[in-house]
PDB file of C-alpha atoms in Angstrom:
ATOM      1  CA  UNK A   1       0.228   0.296  -0.321  1.00 58.00           C
ATOM      2  CA  UNK A   2       0.995   3.762  -0.507  1.00 85.00           C
ATOM      3  CA  UNK A   3       3.485   5.065   2.507  1.00 94.00           C
ATOM      4  CA  UNK A   4       3.081   7.968   4.033  1.00 97.00           C
ATOM      5  CA  UNK A   5       4.287  11.184   1.485  1.00 97.00           C
ATOM      6  CA  UNK A   6       5.564  15.371   1.901  1.00 98.00           C
ATOM      7  CA  UNK A   7       5.279  18.005  -0.420  1.00 97.00           C
ATOM      8  CA  UNK A   8       7.534  20.210  -1.526  1.00 97.00           C
ATOM      9  CA  UNK A   9      10.142  17.234  -1.382  1.00 97.00           C
ATOM     10  CA  UNK A  10      12.375  20.489  -2.217  1.00 97.00           C
ATOM     11  CA  UNK A  11      11.869  23.906  -1.117  1.00 98.00           C
ATOM     12  CA  UNK A  12      14.013  27.282  -1.346  1.00 98.00           C
ATOM     13  CA  UNK A  13      13.055  30.021   0.253  1.00 98.00           C
ATOM     14  CA  UNK A  14      14.166  33.613   1.322  1.00 97.00           C
ATOM     15  CA  UNK A  15      14.743  34.559   5.035  1.00 97.00           C
ATOM     16  CA  UNK A  16      11.489  36.319   6.218  1.00 97.00           C
ATOM     17  CA  UNK A  17       9.220  34.287   3.959  1.00 98.00           C
ATOM     18  CA  UNK A  18       7.014  31.775   5.344  1.00 98.00           C
ATOM     19  CA  UNK A  19       6.347  28.313   3.728  1.00 98.00           C
ATOM     20  CA  UNK A  20       3.820  25.508   4.793  1.00 98.00           C
ATOM     21  CA  UNK A  21       5.062  21.706   4.344  1.00 98.00           C
ATOM     22  CA  UNK A  22       2.430  19.295   3.639  1.00 98.00           C
ATOM     23  CA  UNK A  23       2.530  15.546   5.387  1.00 98.00           C
ATOM     24  CA  UNK A  24       0.060  12.335   3.489  1.00 97.00           C
ATOM     25  CA  UNK A  25      -0.075   9.592   6.323  1.00 96.00           C
ATOM     26  CA  UNK A  26      -0.672   6.045   6.101  1.00 95.00           C
ATOM     27  CA  UNK A  27      -4.514   5.127   5.499  1.00 93.00           C
ATOM     28  CA  UNK A  28      -6.068   3.960   8.359  1.00 90.00           C
ATOM     29  CA  UNK A  29      -2.807   5.920  11.222  1.00 92.00           C
ATOM     30  CA  UNK A  30      -4.448   7.920  13.917  1.00 91.00           C
ATOM     31  CA  UNK A  31      -1.084   9.069  15.102  1.00 92.00           C
ATOM     32  CA  UNK A  32       0.649  11.323  13.472  1.00 95.00           C
ATOM     33  CA  UNK A  33       4.166  13.349  14.029  1.00 95.00           C
ATOM     34  CA  UNK A  34       6.152  15.654  12.716  1.00 97.00           C
ATOM     35  CA  UNK A  35      10.708  15.895  13.220  1.00 97.00           C
ATOM     36  CA  UNK A  36      12.701  18.014  12.164  1.00 97.00           C
ATOM     37  CA  UNK A  37      16.822  17.172  11.096  1.00 96.00           C
ATOM     38  CA  UNK A  38      19.184  18.806  10.732  1.00 94.00           C
ATOM     39  CA  UNK A  39      22.822  18.514   8.674  1.00 89.00           C
ATOM     40  CA  UNK A  40      24.867  15.580  10.112  1.00 82.00           C
ATOM     41  CA  UNK A  41      22.345  15.511  13.503  1.00 86.00           C
ATOM     42  CA  UNK A  42      19.631  13.589  14.087  1.00 90.00           C
ATOM     43  CA  UNK A  43      15.995  13.612  14.334  1.00 95.00           C
ATOM     44  CA  UNK A  44      14.690  15.694  16.976  1.00 95.00           C
ATOM     45  CA  UNK A  45      10.932  15.419  18.206  1.00 94.00           C
ATOM     46  CA  UNK A  46       8.527  18.607  16.497  1.00 96.00           C
ATOM     47  CA  UNK A  47       4.991  17.566  17.100  1.00 95.00           C
ATOM     48  CA  UNK A  48       2.833  14.549  17.410  1.00 92.00           C
ATOM     49  CA  UNK A  49      -1.077  14.307  16.988  1.00 93.00           C
ATOM     50  CA  UNK A  50      -4.198  11.701  17.541  1.00 90.00           C
ATOM     51  CA  UNK A  51      -6.890  11.984  15.341  1.00 91.00           C
ATOM     52  CA  UNK A  52      -7.151  16.641  15.017  1.00 93.00           C
ATOM     53  CA  UNK A  53      -5.910  16.919  18.025  1.00 92.00           C
ATOM     54  CA  UNK A  54      -2.189  17.947  19.109  1.00 91.00           C
ATOM     55  CA  UNK A  55      -1.419  16.642  22.384  1.00 87.00           C
ATOM     56  CA  UNK A  56       2.302  17.304  22.797  1.00 88.00           C
ATOM     57  CA  UNK A  57       3.458  20.216  20.303  1.00 90.00           C
ATOM     58  CA  UNK A  58       6.521  20.090  23.606  1.00 88.00           C
ATOM     59  CA  UNK A  59       9.175  20.415  20.593  1.00 92.00           C
ATOM     60  CA  UNK A  60       8.180  23.616  18.278  1.00 95.00           C
ATOM     61  CA  UNK A  61      11.074  26.090  18.183  1.00 93.00           C
ATOM     62  CA  UNK A  62       9.533  28.975  18.454  1.00 92.00           C
ATOM     63  CA  UNK A  63       6.363  30.659  18.003  1.00 94.00           C
ATOM     64  CA  UNK A  64       7.436  30.472  14.547  1.00 97.00           C
ATOM     65  CA  UNK A  65       5.988  26.843  13.538  1.00 97.00           C
ATOM     66  CA  UNK A  66       2.469  25.933  13.937  1.00 97.00           C
ATOM     67  CA  UNK A  67       0.401  22.336  12.607  1.00 97.00           C
ATOM     68  CA  UNK A  68      -2.488  22.284  12.355  1.00 97.00           C
ATOM     69  CA  UNK A  69      -3.828  18.206  11.242  1.00 96.00           C
ATOM     70  CA  UNK A  70      -7.984  17.985   9.883  1.00 92.00           C
ATOM     71  CA  UNK A  71     -10.185  14.802   9.042  1.00 90.00           C
ATOM     72  CA  UNK A  72      -8.010  12.967  11.104  1.00 87.00           C
ATOM     73  CA  UNK A  73      -5.769  12.447   8.496  1.00 93.00           C
ATOM     74  CA  UNK A  74      -3.563  15.597   5.959  1.00 97.00           C
ATOM     75  CA  UNK A  75      -0.882  17.867   8.030  1.00 98.00           C
ATOM     76  CA  UNK A  76       0.798  20.773   7.759  1.00 98.00           C
ATOM     77  CA  UNK A  77       3.340  22.085   9.353  1.00 98.00           C
ATOM     78  CA  UNK A  78       3.890  26.483   8.707  1.00 98.00           C
ATOM     79  CA  UNK A  79       6.776  28.343   9.693  1.00 98.00           C
ATOM     80  CA  UNK A  80       6.449  31.728   9.484  1.00 98.00           C
ATOM     81  CA  UNK A  81       8.726  34.074   8.683  1.00 98.00           C
ATOM     82  CA  UNK A  82      11.580  31.777   8.159  1.00 98.00           C
ATOM     83  CA  UNK A  83      14.668  32.287   9.288  1.00 97.00           C
ATOM     84  CA  UNK A  84      18.594  30.613   8.161  1.00 96.00           C
ATOM     85  CA  UNK A  85      18.257  28.334  11.343  1.00 95.00           C
ATOM     86  CA  UNK A  86      14.845  26.670   9.775  1.00 97.00           C
ATOM     87  CA  UNK A  87      16.718  24.814   6.936  1.00 97.00           C
ATOM     88  CA  UNK A  88      16.593  21.522   7.587  1.00 97.00           C
ATOM     89  CA  UNK A  89      14.605  17.505   6.109  1.00 98.00           C
ATOM     90  CA  UNK A  90      11.505  18.137   7.837  1.00 98.00           C
ATOM     91  CA  UNK A  91      10.109  14.211   7.968  1.00 98.00           C
ATOM     92  CA  UNK A  92       6.669  13.258   8.591  1.00 98.00           C
ATOM     93  CA  UNK A  93       6.148  10.221  10.468  1.00 97.00           C
ATOM     94  CA  UNK A  94       2.584   8.104  10.898  1.00 95.00           C
ATOM     95  CA  UNK A  95       1.349   4.768  13.254  1.00 93.00           C
ATOM     96  CA  UNK A  96      -2.340   3.031  13.766  1.00 89.00           C
ATOM     97  CA  UNK A  97      -2.130   5.398  17.288  1.00 75.00           C
ATOM     98  CA  UNK A  98      -0.534   6.121  20.084  1.00 65.00           C
ATOM     99  CA  UNK A  99      -1.362   4.814  23.899  1.00 64.00           C
ATOM    100  CA  UNK A 100       0.634   5.154  27.232  1.00 62.00           C
ATOM    101  CA  UNK A 101       1.331   1.121  26.856  1.00 71.00           C
ATOM    102  CA  UNK A 102       4.076  -0.334  24.568  1.00 77.00           C
ATOM    103  CA  UNK A 103       4.588   2.420  21.432  1.00 77.00           C
ATOM    104  CA  UNK A 104       3.333   1.720  17.515  1.00 84.00           C
ATOM    105  CA  UNK A 105       5.380   1.385  15.157  1.00 91.00           C
ATOM    106  CA  UNK A 106       6.084   5.171  13.374  1.00 93.00           C
ATOM    107  CA  UNK A 107       6.667   5.079  10.085  1.00 95.00           C
ATOM    108  CA  UNK A 108       8.623   7.955   7.847  1.00 97.00           C
ATOM    109  CA  UNK A 109       8.161   9.395   4.709  1.00 97.00           C
ATOM    110  CA  UNK A 110      10.590  10.417   2.285  1.00 97.00           C
ATOM    111  CA  UNK A 111      11.364  14.967   4.304  1.00 97.00           C
ATOM    112  CA  UNK A 112      11.230  17.554   2.907  1.00 98.00           C
ATOM    113  CA  UNK A 113      15.013  19.666   2.274  1.00 98.00           C
ATOM    114  CA  UNK A 114      13.815  22.861   3.640  1.00 98.00           C
ATOM    115  CA  UNK A 115      16.864  25.697   2.278  1.00 98.00           C
ATOM    116  CA  UNK A 116      15.932  29.372   4.025  1.00 98.00           C
ATOM    117  CA  UNK A 117      18.625  32.285   1.706  1.00 96.00           C
TER     118      UNK A 117
ATOM    119  CA  UNK B   1      14.834  12.723  30.150  1.00 85.00           C
ATOM    120  CA  UNK B   2      15.144  10.033  27.370  1.00 90.00           C
ATOM    121  CA  UNK B   3      18.984   9.331  25.839  1.00 94.00           C
ATOM    122  CA  UNK B   4      19.869   7.526  23.294  1.00 96.00           C
ATOM    123  CA  UNK B   5      24.188   7.110  23.146  1.00 97.00           C
ATOM    124  CA  UNK B   6      25.079   5.829  18.730  1.00 98.00           C
ATOM    125  CA  UNK B   7      28.507   4.001  19.126  1.00 97.00           C
ATOM    126  CA  UNK B   8      30.757   3.852  17.036  1.00 98.00           C
ATOM    127  CA  UNK B   9      29.552   7.457  15.272  1.00 97.00           C
ATOM    128  CA  UNK B  10      31.131   4.957  11.643  1.00 98.00           C
ATOM    129  CA  UNK B  11      31.880   1.648  10.655  1.00 98.00           C
ATOM    130  CA  UNK B  12      33.909   1.089   7.908  1.00 98.00           C
ATOM    131  CA  UNK B  13      33.491  -2.686   6.601  1.00 97.00           C
ATOM    132  CA  UNK B  14      34.816  -4.513   3.815  1.00 98.00           C
ATOM    133  CA  UNK B  15      32.163  -7.098   2.241  1.00 97.00           C
ATOM    134  CA  UNK B  16      31.840 -10.185   4.296  1.00 97.00           C
ATOM    135  CA  UNK B  17      33.469  -8.927   7.840  1.00 97.00           C
ATOM    136  CA  UNK B  18      31.051  -8.946  10.066  1.00 98.00           C
ATOM    137  CA  UNK B  19      30.118  -6.344  13.154  1.00 98.00           C
ATOM    138  CA  UNK B  20      27.674  -5.311  15.449  1.00 98.00           C
ATOM    139  CA  UNK B  21      26.690  -1.253  16.553  1.00 98.00           C
ATOM    140  CA  UNK B  22      25.447  -0.396  20.046  1.00 98.00           C
ATOM    141  CA  UNK B  23      22.655   1.562  21.582  1.00 98.00           C
ATOM    142  CA  UNK B  24      23.204   2.684  24.848  1.00 98.00           C
ATOM    143  CA  UNK B  25      19.656   4.193  26.251  1.00 97.00           C
ATOM    144  CA  UNK B  26      18.782   5.063  29.403  1.00 94.00           C
ATOM    145  CA  UNK B  27      14.779   5.827  29.281  1.00 90.00           C
ATOM    146  CA  UNK B  28      12.140   5.728  32.543  1.00 85.00           C
ATOM    147  CA  UNK B  29       9.627   2.949  31.556  1.00 87.00           C
ATOM    148  CA  UNK B  30      10.700   1.873  27.955  1.00 90.00           C
ATOM    149  CA  UNK B  31       8.160   1.614  25.753  1.00 89.00           C
ATOM    150  CA  UNK B  32      10.007   0.665  22.356  1.00 92.00           C
ATOM    151  CA  UNK B  33      13.315   0.210  21.381  1.00 96.00           C
ATOM    152  CA  UNK B  34      13.810   1.398  17.016  1.00 96.00           C
ATOM    153  CA  UNK B  35      15.691   0.473  14.585  1.00 98.00           C
ATOM    154  CA  UNK B  36      15.882   2.125  11.122  1.00 98.00           C
ATOM    155  CA  UNK B  37      18.053   2.424   8.048  1.00 98.00           C
ATOM    156  CA  UNK B  38      18.376   5.772   6.994  1.00 97.00           C
ATOM    157  CA  UNK B  39      19.938   6.572   3.002  1.00 96.00           C
ATOM    158  CA  UNK B  40      21.694   9.926   1.904  1.00 93.00           C
ATOM    159  CA  UNK B  41      18.711  11.584   1.237  1.00 91.00           C
ATOM    160  CA  UNK B  42      15.352   9.661   1.900  1.00 95.00           C
ATOM    161  CA  UNK B  43      13.044   9.498   5.675  1.00 96.00           C
ATOM    162  CA  UNK B  44      13.915   6.457   7.795  1.00 97.00           C
ATOM    163  CA  UNK B  45      12.964   2.969   6.635  1.00 97.00           C
ATOM    164  CA  UNK B  46      12.080   0.995   9.599  1.00 96.00           C
ATOM    165  CA  UNK B  47      13.162  -2.378   9.778  1.00 97.00           C
ATOM    166  CA  UNK B  48      12.961  -3.359  13.795  1.00 96.00           C
ATOM    167  CA  UNK B  49      11.457  -2.711  16.864  1.00 95.00           C
ATOM    168  CA  UNK B  50      11.949  -4.460  20.199  1.00 96.00           C
ATOM    169  CA  UNK B  51       9.326  -4.678  23.618  1.00 93.00           C
ATOM    170  CA  UNK B  52      11.572  -6.292  26.763  1.00 93.00           C
ATOM    171  CA  UNK B  53      15.204  -6.908  27.291  1.00 95.00           C
ATOM    172  CA  UNK B  54      15.980 -10.453  26.323  1.00 96.00           C
ATOM    173  CA  UNK B  55      13.969 -10.077  22.958  1.00 96.00           C
ATOM    174  CA  UNK B  56      15.620 -11.011  19.547  1.00 97.00           C
ATOM    175  CA  UNK B  57      14.801  -9.894  15.592  1.00 97.00           C
ATOM    176  CA  UNK B  58      16.094 -11.090  12.382  1.00 97.00           C
ATOM    177  CA  UNK B  59      15.801 -10.143   8.751  1.00 95.00           C
ATOM    178  CA  UNK B  60      18.370 -11.296   6.429  1.00 95.00           C
ATOM    179  CA  UNK B  61      21.043 -10.249   7.561  1.00 96.00           C
ATOM    180  CA  UNK B  62      20.567  -7.933   9.907  1.00 98.00           C
ATOM    181  CA  UNK B  63      19.916  -9.406  13.753  1.00 98.00           C
ATOM    182  CA  UNK B  64      18.740  -6.556  16.710  1.00 98.00           C
ATOM    183  CA  UNK B  65      19.078  -7.700  20.370  1.00 98.00           C
ATOM    184  CA  UNK B  66      17.860  -5.609  23.153  1.00 97.00           C
ATOM    185  CA  UNK B  67      18.990  -5.785  27.313  1.00 96.00           C
ATOM    186  CA  UNK B  68      18.463  -2.913  29.646  1.00 94.00           C
ATOM    187  CA  UNK B  69      20.629  -1.063  29.028  1.00 95.00           C
ATOM    188  CA  UNK B  70      21.167  -1.899  25.436  1.00 97.00           C
ATOM    189  CA  UNK B  71      20.862  -3.185  21.872  1.00 98.00           C
ATOM    190  CA  UNK B  72      22.557  -4.063  19.482  1.00 98.00           C
ATOM    191  CA  UNK B  73      22.110  -4.377  14.969  1.00 98.00           C
ATOM    192  CA  UNK B  74      24.358  -7.250  14.033  1.00 98.00           C
ATOM    193  CA  UNK B  75      25.239  -7.479  10.720  1.00 98.00           C
ATOM    194  CA  UNK B  76      26.064 -10.566   9.750  1.00 98.00           C
ATOM    195  CA  UNK B  77      28.162 -11.170   6.665  1.00 98.00           C
ATOM    196  CA  UNK B  78      27.411  -7.692   4.802  1.00 97.00           C
ATOM    197  CA  UNK B  79      27.128  -6.287   1.588  1.00 97.00           C
ATOM    198  CA  UNK B  80      27.628  -2.895   0.411  1.00 97.00           C
ATOM    199  CA  UNK B  81      24.275  -2.459  -0.238  1.00 97.00           C
ATOM    200  CA  UNK B  82      23.735  -2.772   3.169  1.00 98.00           C
ATOM    201  CA  UNK B  83      25.661   0.944   3.322  1.00 98.00           C
ATOM    202  CA  UNK B  84      23.827   3.181   5.219  1.00 98.00           C
ATOM    203  CA  UNK B  85      23.362   5.921   8.457  1.00 97.00           C
ATOM    204  CA  UNK B  86      21.739   3.025  10.390  1.00 98.00           C
ATOM    205  CA  UNK B  87      19.246   5.101  13.856  1.00 98.00           C
ATOM    206  CA  UNK B  88      18.309   3.362  17.159  1.00 98.00           C
ATOM    207  CA  UNK B  89      15.156   5.752  19.070  1.00 97.00           C
ATOM    208  CA  UNK B  90      13.505   4.428  22.215  1.00 94.00           C
ATOM    209  CA  UNK B  91       9.718   5.734  23.905  1.00 91.00           C
ATOM    210  CA  UNK B  92       9.643   6.066  27.805  1.00 87.00           C
ATOM    211  CA  UNK B  93       6.155   6.292  29.781  1.00 81.00           C
ATOM    212  CA  UNK B  94       7.182   9.457  30.870  1.00 68.00           C
ATOM    213  CA  UNK B  95       4.988  11.774  31.042  1.00 62.00           C
ATOM    214  CA  UNK B  96       2.223  12.106  28.930  1.00 58.00           C
ATOM    215  CA  UNK B  97       4.958  12.202  25.343  1.00 62.00           C
ATOM    216  CA  UNK B  98       3.122   9.245  23.736  1.00 67.00           C
ATOM    217  CA  UNK B  99       4.205  10.167  20.247  1.00 76.00           C
ATOM    218  CA  UNK B 100       7.904  10.882  20.800  1.00 86.00           C
ATOM    219  CA  UNK B 101      10.599   8.406  19.684  1.00 92.00           C
ATOM    220  CA  UNK B 102      14.186  10.205  21.448  1.00 94.00           C
ATOM    221  CA  UNK B 103      16.774   9.505  18.154  1.00 96.00           C
ATOM    222  CA  UNK B 104      20.236   8.449  19.087  1.00 96.00           C
ATOM    223  CA  UNK B 105      22.960  10.659  16.395  1.00 96.00           C
ATOM    224  CA  UNK B 106      23.245   7.131  14.656  1.00 97.00           C
ATOM    225  CA  UNK B 107      25.303   4.816  12.845  1.00 97.00           C
ATOM    226  CA  UNK B 108      27.315   5.739   9.749  1.00 97.00           C
ATOM    227  CA  UNK B 109      28.044   2.198   7.884  1.00 98.00           C
ATOM    228  CA  UNK B 110      30.354   1.916   5.394  1.00 98.00           C
ATOM    229  CA  UNK B 111      30.461  -2.001   3.316  1.00 98.00           C
ATOM    230  CA  UNK B 112      33.838  -1.706   0.660  1.00 97.00           C
ATOM    231  CA  UNK B 113      33.558  -4.997  -2.246  1.00 95.00           C
TER     232      UNK B 113
END
């Protein structure tokens, strides 16, 4: 079946502009996650959704970052007034569910490479 | 706070030369340890999930094992196509962050023919 898809695959923007990154999870997966991977660094958690709600936004770096999810499907990560330090690969993942019990496997998309000039 | 340390940072092997990658972790109540493979310019590809000490999983030339403090990814008779960055991640039971995976920095594996 279809995996997690993300668009665009690459985005080049100028400092100060707003960008929107899109994620389409695996069909039927109720949990969706956003991570950031800076060059040469590990994956950094940003936010996750259970359904359309975001119980944990603790990883969002600043109030310039926001995310929403609609229809328990597509999610959009928005970065306002982009800065050069926002340059990174933004990865989305989904899993069947999430809970306090044993963790479901998260399946990742190909990522969006964001470059802020 | 959950922590993951992977070693070595980079590993160069000859084709057929078996070895192991290490993932040391500290977590409050392990709810899962995950191994992923990441090729350049791509997203992480799922390999294994381990939940309890003593558990082992195998797939082709790869075998993952788990103790209470660390996990090993054993690579038997590797081939050049096994070259990639291998990522280890954990999810703990702490707080209400049921979604958050904590990742290590990864081990870059290069297998020479």
